[in-house]
């Protein structure tokens, strides 16, 4: 990471619902009406001040897009070896379902620090916490966000407290604690954990970095859109399948595309944005199907894809808007189909997806079969975490080194 100073182009923050303005340079949670705040930039100045090829030539992973980000002083950047995540073609999987070999591409976010794309959002949230003088961060998490917050907060010398639903995978609980946060199991879902974080604020003084309840995680996730545009040679794919929980990434990418168009780096074409959920927790899909602008709480949320087990999203209307404006759709997948897609992608392409990533593959297959996606359309699947963090099926095949080994069965 180079330590040269970059100009900051932030002008203010804006309520995503009412457009009300909020000053930059001080801590913010939700807007007065309880909705997410979006960071706004002087895009004319940014366009004049930044060269596309120069940005593309930098290293440093998503930090290369510094001018599109709110951090004003380089000393506040928190880096753990971020990398540009690869686009990996899946030609066998594509052809097996009757699509062109080049139609299917996986963006593998599992290569980021802490093994998930939560690193993007939390790196920004933690850097901004440092910049704004916050000392103690707290959040509810299904696992990956807590791990990313723990790692970046420790790196930055900040305290972190994390609340997880009690059925959060053991590996996530352990990685969070090992990376320096204090982690509690809660007998409830992520929204119950969120309530605990909110209610503890006054007594503890911690700052709530829940999804979309602070403005900077979106900016971090926005870098997925910037990176994707750059990787596609400043064009965009035809369709993006995004496993949608709180929707930070979908909202962030949509924001990135607008900013890129506003500064003239891409044209007005947009990918169709597909919000993928699990049938056991599909509030966005239900609202999409009903033509609603908001998505009420989903009761008894349940799915193997823990990262998208989010029963209620404060940014619901932003997700639905992006999906509709893009001409995309929302789709729910059964757990069984998710795990089947998971196994098939691993076997056919050597890609060990996370269940949430596998859900996008299952969704693409469905959409291909029912004609919502064409066989030659370029589709990007987001694999948001390394598959290594998730439970895997047991294997019982054994060899007895003292017995007779029947090699014919191995030939
Ligand atoms: C957080 C998470 C998601 C959902 O991402 P959002 O942008 O919050 O919707 C999906 N998959 C995994 C593995 C996650 O950790």
Coordinates of C-alpha atoms and ligand atoms in Angstrom, one line a residue:
X1 CA 0.0 0.0 0.0
X2 CA 1.5 3.3 -1.0
X3 CA 1.1 6.1 1.5
X4 CA 0.7 9.0 -0.9
X5 CA -2.3 11.2 -0.1
X6 CA -5.3 11.0 -2.4
X7 CA -7.8 13.8 -2.7
X8 CA -11.2 13.2 -1.1
X9 CA -14.2 14.1 -3.2
X10 CA -16.9 13.5 -0.6
X11 CA -19.4 16.4 -0.5
X12 CA -22.0 15.1 2.0
X13 CA -24.2 12.2 2.9
X14 CA -27.8 11.9 1.8
X15 CA -30.9 10.0 3.1
X16 CA -31.7 7.3 0.6
X17 CA -35.4 7.9 1.2
X18 CA -35.9 11.6 1.5
X19 CA -32.7 13.1 0.0
X20 CA -32.1 15.1 3.2
X21 CA -28.4 16.1 3.5
X22 CA -26.1 15.3 6.3
X23 CA -22.5 16.7 6.8
X24 CA -19.5 14.5 6.1
X25 CA -16.8 14.3 8.7
X26 CA -18.8 13.1 11.7
X27 CA -20.3 9.8 12.7
X28 CA -23.7 8.9 11.4
X29 CA -26.1 6.0 11.8
X30 CA -29.5 5.9 10.0
X31 CA -31.2 9.1 8.7
X32 CA -33.9 10.8 10.7
X33 CA -36.5 8.6 9.0
X34 CA -34.6 5.5 9.9
X35 CA -33.2 4.7 6.5
X36 CA -29.6 4.3 5.1
X37 CA -27.4 7.2 4.3
X38 CA -25.6 7.3 1.0
X39 CA -22.2 9.0 0.6
X40 CA -22.2 11.6 -2.2
X41 CA -19.1 12.9 -4.1
X42 CA -18.2 15.8 -6.3
X43 CA -18.2 13.6 -9.4
X44 CA -17.2 16.4 -11.8
X45 CA -14.1 17.0 -9.8
X46 CA -13.5 13.3 -9.5
X47 CA -13.8 13.0 -13.3
X48 CA -11.3 15.7 -13.8
X49 CA -8.9 14.5 -11.1
X50 CA -8.7 10.8 -11.9
X51 CA -7.5 8.9 -14.9
X52 CA -9.1 5.6 -15.6
X53 CA -6.0 3.8 -16.8
X54 CA -3.9 5.1 -13.9
X55 CA -6.4 3.8 -11.4
X56 CA -6.6 0.4 -13.3
X57 CA -2.8 0.2 -13.2
X58 CA -2.6 0.5 -9.4
X59 CA -2.4 -2.5 -7.0
X60 CA -3.8 -2.7 -3.5
X61 CA -7.0 -4.5 -4.3
X62 CA -10.1 -2.4 -3.7
X63 CA -8.1 0.3 -2.1
X64 CA -7.0 1.3 -5.6
X65 CA -10.3 3.1 -5.9
X66 CA -9.4 5.5 -3.2
X67 CA -10.9 8.5 -5.0
X68 CA -14.3 6.8 -5.0
X69 CA -14.1 6.2 -1.3
X70 CA -14.7 8.4 1.8
X71 CA -11.3 7.9 3.6
X72 CA -9.5 11.3 3.6
X73 CA -6.2 10.4 5.2
X74 CA -4.0 7.5 4.1
X75 CA -3.0 6.8 7.7
X76 CA -6.6 5.6 8.3
X77 CA -6.5 3.0 5.6
X78 CA -6.6 -0.4 7.1
X79 CA -5.1 -3.1 4.9
X80 CA -4.7 -6.8 5.2
X81 CA -3.5 -7.7 1.7
X82 CA -6.7 -7.1 -0.2
X83 CA -6.7 -8.5 -3.7
X84 CA -8.6 -8.0 -6.9
X85 CA -10.9 -11.0 -6.9
X86 CA -10.7 -13.2 -10.0
X87 CA -13.4 -13.8 -12.6
X88 CA -13.3 -17.5 -13.2
X89 CA -15.1 -18.9 -16.2
X90 CA -17.2 -22.0 -15.7
X91 CA -17.4 -23.4 -19.2
X92 CA -18.3 -27.0 -18.3
X93 CA -21.1 -25.9 -16.0
X94 CA -22.3 -23.5 -18.7
X95 CA -22.3 -26.1 -21.4
X96 CA -23.9 -28.8 -19.2
X97 CA -26.9 -26.6 -18.9
X98 CA -27.0 -25.8 -22.6
X99 CA -25.4 -22.3 -22.5
X100 CA -22.4 -21.1 -24.5
X101 CA -19.1 -22.0 -22.9
X102 CA -18.3 -18.3 -22.1
X103 CA -21.7 -17.5 -20.7
X104 CA -21.0 -18.3 -17.0
X105 CA -18.4 -16.5 -14.9
X106 CA -17.8 -16.7 -11.1
X107 CA -16.5 -13.7 -9.2
X108 CA -14.7 -15.4 -6.4
X109 CA -14.9 -13.1 -3.4
X110 CA -13.6 -15.9 -1.1
X111 CA -10.1 -14.7 -1.9
X112 CA -10.4 -11.6 0.2
X113 CA -9.0 -11.2 3.8
X114 CA -11.1 -13.3 6.3
X115 CA -12.4 -15.3 3.3
X116 CA -15.5 -13.3 2.4
X117 CA -16.6 -10.1 0.6
X118 CA -17.5 -8.7 4.0
X119 CA -13.9 -7.6 4.0
X120 CA -14.8 -4.8 1.5
X121 CA -17.5 -3.3 3.6
X122 CA -15.8 -3.7 7.0
X123 CA -12.4 -2.4 5.8
X124 CA -14.2 0.8 4.9
X125 CA -16.3 0.9 8.1
X126 CA -13.3 0.4 10.2
X127 CA -11.2 2.9 8.3
X128 CA -13.9 5.5 8.7
X129 CA -14.4 4.7 12.4
X130 CA -10.7 5.4 12.8
X131 CA -11.0 8.6 10.9
X132 CA -14.0 9.7 12.9
X133 CA -12.3 8.9 16.2
X134 CA -14.6 5.9 17.2
X135 CA -13.0 3.5 19.6
X136 CA -15.5 0.6 20.0
X137 CA -17.6 -1.1 17.3
X138 CA -20.4 -3.6 17.6
X139 CA -22.5 -5.5 15.2
X140 CA -25.0 -8.4 14.8
X141 CA -23.7 -11.0 12.3
X142 CA -24.4 -14.4 10.7
X143 CA -20.6 -14.9 10.8
X144 CA -18.7 -13.4 8.0
X145 CA -19.3 -9.7 8.8
X146 CA -18.2 -10.3 12.4
X147 CA -15.0 -12.0 11.2
X148 CA -14.2 -9.2 8.9
X149 CA -15.0 -6.5 11.5
X150 CA -12.9 -8.4 14.1
X151 CA -9.9 -8.6 11.8
X152 CA -9.9 -5.0 10.6
X153 CA -10.8 -3.6 14.0
X154 CA -7.8 -5.4 15.6
X155 CA -5.6 -4.2 12.8
X156 CA -6.7 -0.7 13.4
X157 CA -6.5 -1.0 17.2
X158 CA -10.2 -0.6 17.8
X159 CA -12.4 -2.7 20.2
X160 CA -15.1 -4.9 18.6
X161 CA -18.1 -6.7 20.1
X162 CA -20.1 -9.2 18.1
X163 CA -23.5 -10.9 18.5
X164 CA -24.3 -14.0 16.6
X165 CA -27.4 -16.2 16.3
X166 CA -26.6 -19.3 18.5
X167 CA -26.7 -21.6 15.5
X168 CA -23.9 -19.6 13.7
X169 CA -21.3 -22.1 12.4
X170 CA -18.7 -22.8 15.1
X171 CA -15.9 -21.8 12.7
X172 CA -17.3 -18.2 12.5
X173 CA -17.6 -17.8 16.2
X174 CA -14.0 -19.0 16.7
X175 CA -12.5 -16.9 13.9
X176 CA -14.2 -13.8 15.3
X177 CA -12.9 -14.4 18.8
X178 CA -9.4 -15.4 17.7
X179 CA -9.2 -12.2 15.6
X180 CA -9.6 -10.1 18.7
X181 CA -13.3 -9.4 19.1
X182 CA -15.6 -10.4 22.0
X183 CA -18.3 -12.6 20.6
X184 CA -21.6 -13.6 22.2
X185 CA -24.1 -16.2 21.0
X186 CA -27.8 -15.1 21.1
X187 CA -30.8 -17.3 21.2
X188 CA -32.4 -15.6 18.2
X189 CA -31.9 -14.4 14.6
X190 CA -29.7 -11.6 13.2
X191 CA -32.5 -9.0 13.7
X192 CA -32.7 -10.0 17.4
X193 CA -28.9 -9.6 17.7
X194 CA -29.3 -6.2 16.0
X195 CA -31.8 -5.1 18.6
X196 CA -29.3 -5.9 21.3
X197 CA -26.6 -3.9 19.7
X198 CA -28.9 -0.9 19.3
X199 CA -30.2 -1.1 22.9
X200 CA -26.7 -1.4 24.3
X201 CA -25.4 1.7 22.6
X202 CA -26.0 4.2 25.4
X203 CA -24.5 2.1 28.2
X204 CA -21.5 0.8 26.3
X205 CA -20.7 3.7 24.0
X206 CA -20.1 1.3 21.1
X207 CA -20.9 2.3 17.6
X208 CA -23.4 0.2 15.7
X209 CA -21.9 -1.0 12.4
X210 CA -24.9 -3.2 11.4
X211 CA -25.5 -3.6 7.7
X212 CA -26.6 -0.3 6.2
X213 CA -27.0 1.3 9.6
X214 CA -23.7 3.1 9.1
X215 CA -23.0 4.6 5.7
X216 CA -19.6 3.2 4.8
X217 CA -20.0 -0.5 4.3
X218 CA -22.0 0.3 1.1
X219 CA -19.0 2.3 -0.1
X220 CA -16.7 -0.7 0.5
X221 CA -19.1 -3.1 -1.3
X222 CA -19.4 -0.6 -4.1
X223 CA -15.9 -1.5 -5.1
X224 CA -17.3 -4.8 -6.4
X225 CA -19.0 -2.8 -9.1
X226 CA -15.9 -0.7 -9.9
X227 CA -13.8 -3.8 -10.0
X228 CA -16.2 -5.7 -12.2
X229 CA -16.4 -2.8 -14.7
X230 CA -12.7 -2.6 -14.9
X231 CA -12.4 -6.4 -15.3
X232 CA -14.9 -6.3 -18.2
X233 CA -12.9 -3.6 -19.9
X234 CA -15.2 -0.8 -18.8
X235 CA -18.3 -2.5 -20.0
X236 CA -20.6 -4.6 -17.8
X237 CA -22.0 -8.2 -18.0
X238 CA -25.5 -8.8 -19.1
X239 CA -26.8 -10.1 -15.8
X240 CA -25.5 -10.3 -12.2
X241 CA -26.8 -13.0 -9.8
X242 CA -26.3 -11.7 -6.3
X243 CA -27.1 -13.7 -3.1
X244 CA -29.1 -11.1 -1.2
X245 CA -29.2 -10.7 2.6
X246 CA -29.1 -7.1 3.7
X247 CA -28.4 -6.2 0.0
X248 CA -25.4 -4.1 0.7
X249 CA -23.5 -5.4 -2.3
X250 CA -26.4 -5.1 -4.7
X251 CA -27.1 -1.6 -3.6
X252 CA -23.4 -0.8 -3.6
X253 CA -22.8 -2.1 -7.2
X254 CA -25.8 -0.2 -8.5
X255 CA -24.4 3.0 -6.9
X256 CA -21.0 2.2 -8.5
X257 CA -22.4 1.9 -12.0
X258 CA -24.2 5.2 -11.7
X259 CA -21.0 7.0 -10.5
X260 CA -19.0 5.4 -13.3
X261 CA -21.5 6.5 -15.8
X262 CA -21.7 10.0 -14.3
X263 CA -17.9 10.4 -14.7
X264 CA -18.0 8.9 -18.2
X265 CA -16.1 5.7 -17.6
X266 CA -18.9 3.5 -18.7
X267 CA -22.0 4.0 -20.8
X268 CA -25.7 3.8 -19.8
X269 CA -26.1 0.0 -20.3
X270 CA -26.7 -1.9 -17.1
X271 CA -26.6 -5.5 -16.2
X272 CA -29.9 -7.0 -15.1
X273 CA -29.6 -7.4 -11.3
X274 CA -31.0 -10.6 -9.9
X275 CA -31.6 -10.9 -6.2
X276 CA -31.1 -14.5 -5.1
X277 CA -32.6 -15.7 -1.8
X278 CA -33.4 -19.1 -0.2
X279 CA -37.1 -20.2 -0.1
X280 CA -36.8 -20.4 3.7
X281 CA -36.0 -16.7 3.9
X282 CA -37.2 -14.7 0.9
X283 CA -38.6 -11.4 2.0
X284 CA -37.2 -9.6 -1.0
X285 CA -38.6 -12.1 -3.5
X286 CA -42.0 -12.0 -1.9
X287 CA -42.1 -8.2 -2.1
X288 CA -40.8 -8.3 -5.7
X289 CA -43.5 -10.7 -6.7
X290 CA -46.2 -8.7 -4.9
X291 CA -45.0 -5.4 -6.6
X292 CA -44.3 -3.9 -3.2
X293 CA -41.7 -1.3 -2.4
X294 CA -40.9 -2.6 1.0
X295 CA -40.3 -6.1 2.3
X296 CA -41.9 -7.0 5.7
X297 CA -40.2 -9.3 8.2
X298 CA -40.0 -13.0 7.1
X299 CA -41.2 -15.2 10.0
X300 CA -39.2 -18.4 11.0
X301 CA -36.3 -17.7 8.6
X302 CA -34.3 -20.8 7.9
X303 CA -31.7 -21.8 5.3
X304 CA -28.4 -23.5 5.0
X305 CA -27.2 -20.3 3.3
X306 CA -26.6 -18.4 6.6
X307 CA -25.3 -15.3 4.9
X308 CA -28.6 -14.7 3.3
X309 CA -30.7 -15.6 6.3
X310 CA -31.8 -12.0 6.8
X311 CA -35.5 -11.7 7.7
X312 CA -35.7 -8.0 7.3
X313 CA -33.5 -5.4 5.5
X314 CA -33.5 -1.7 6.2
X315 CA -32.5 -1.1 2.6
X316 CA -35.3 -3.2 1.2
X317 CA -36.6 -0.5 -1.1
X318 CA -33.1 0.2 -2.5
X319 CA -32.7 -3.5 -3.4
X320 CA -36.1 -3.7 -5.0
X321 CA -35.5 -0.4 -6.9
X322 CA -32.2 -1.6 -8.3
X323 CA -33.6 -4.9 -9.3
X324 CA -36.6 -3.3 -11.0
X325 CA -34.8 -0.4 -12.7
X326 CA -32.3 -2.9 -14.1
X327 CA -34.9 -5.1 -15.6
X328 CA -33.8 -7.9 -13.4
X329 CA -35.8 -10.1 -11.0
X330 CA -35.8 -11.8 -7.6
X331 CA -35.8 -15.5 -7.2
X332 CA -35.8 -18.0 -4.3
X333 CA -34.1 -21.4 -4.3
X334 CA -34.7 -24.4 -2.1
X335 CA -31.9 -25.5 0.2
X336 CA -31.7 -28.9 -1.4
X337 CA -31.2 -27.3 -4.8
X338 CA -28.6 -25.0 -3.4
X339 CA -26.6 -28.0 -2.0
X340 CA -26.9 -29.8 -5.3
X341 CA -25.6 -26.9 -7.2
X342 CA -22.8 -26.6 -4.6
X343 CA -21.7 -30.2 -5.2
X344 CA -22.0 -30.0 -8.9
X345 CA -19.9 -26.8 -9.3
X346 CA -17.2 -28.3 -7.1
X347 CA -17.1 -31.5 -9.1
X348 CA -17.4 -30.0 -12.6
X349 CA -15.3 -26.9 -12.2
X350 CA -13.2 -27.4 -9.1
X351 CA -14.8 -24.4 -7.5
X352 CA -15.8 -24.8 -3.9
X353 CA -18.5 -22.2 -3.5
X354 CA -20.1 -21.1 -0.3
X355 CA -23.8 -22.1 -0.1
X356 CA -24.9 -18.5 -0.9
X357 CA -22.7 -18.6 -4.0
X358 CA -24.1 -21.9 -5.0
X359 CA -27.6 -20.4 -4.7
X360 CA -26.7 -18.0 -7.5
X361 CA -25.6 -20.9 -9.7
X362 CA -28.9 -22.7 -9.0
X363 CA -30.7 -19.4 -9.8
X364 CA -28.9 -19.0 -13.1
X365 CA -29.8 -22.5 -14.1
X366 CA -33.4 -21.9 -13.4
X367 CA -33.4 -18.6 -15.2
X368 CA -31.7 -20.3 -18.2
X369 CA -34.3 -23.0 -18.3
X370 CA -37.2 -20.7 -18.1
X371 CA -35.8 -18.2 -20.6
X372 CA -35.2 -15.3 -18.3
X373 CA -31.5 -15.5 -19.2
X374 CA -30.3 -16.3 -22.7
X375 CA -27.7 -19.0 -23.5
X376 CA -25.1 -16.6 -24.8
X377 CA -25.7 -13.8 -22.2
X378 CA -22.7 -13.1 -20.0
X379 CA -23.8 -13.9 -16.4
X380 CA -21.7 -13.2 -13.3
X381 CA -22.3 -15.3 -10.2
X382 CA -21.1 -13.8 -6.9
X383 CA -19.4 -16.4 -4.7
X384 CA -19.2 -14.3 -1.6
X385 CA -17.1 -16.5 0.7
X386 CA -14.7 -19.3 0.6
X387 CA -16.5 -22.7 0.7
X388 CA -13.9 -23.8 3.3
X389 CA -15.8 -22.0 6.1
X390 CA -18.9 -24.2 5.7
X391 CA -19.8 -27.7 6.8
X392 CA -19.1 -30.3 4.2
X393 CA -20.4 -33.8 3.7
X394 CA -18.6 -36.6 5.6
X395 CA -16.4 -39.0 3.6
X396 CA -16.0 -42.6 4.9
X397 CA -14.0 -44.3 2.2
X398 CA -11.0 -46.1 3.9
X399 CA -8.0 -48.2 3.0
X400 CA -6.5 -50.7 5.5
X401 CA -2.8 -50.7 4.9
X402 CA -2.5 -54.1 6.5
X403 CA -5.1 -55.7 4.4
X404 CA -5.3 -56.7 0.7
X405 CA -5.9 -53.5 -1.3
X406 CA -8.1 -54.1 -4.4
X407 CA -6.5 -51.8 -6.9
X408 CA -8.9 -52.8 -9.6
X409 CA -11.6 -50.7 -8.0
X410 CA -9.3 -47.7 -8.2
X411 CA -8.3 -48.1 -11.8
Ligands
LIG1 C1 -23.3 -11.2 4.0 C2 -23.3 -12.3 3.0 C3 -24.2 -12.3 2.0 C4 -25.2 -11.2 1.8 O1 -24.6 -10.0 1.4 P1 -25.4 -8.7 1.4 O2 -24.6 -7.7 0.5 O3 -25.4 -8.2 2.8 O4 -26.8 -8.9 0.9 C5 -24.2 -13.4 1.1 N1 -23.3 -14.4 1.3 C6 -22.4 -14.4 2.2 C7 -21.5 -15.6 2.3 C8 -22.4 -13.4 3.2 O5 -21.5 -13.4 4.1

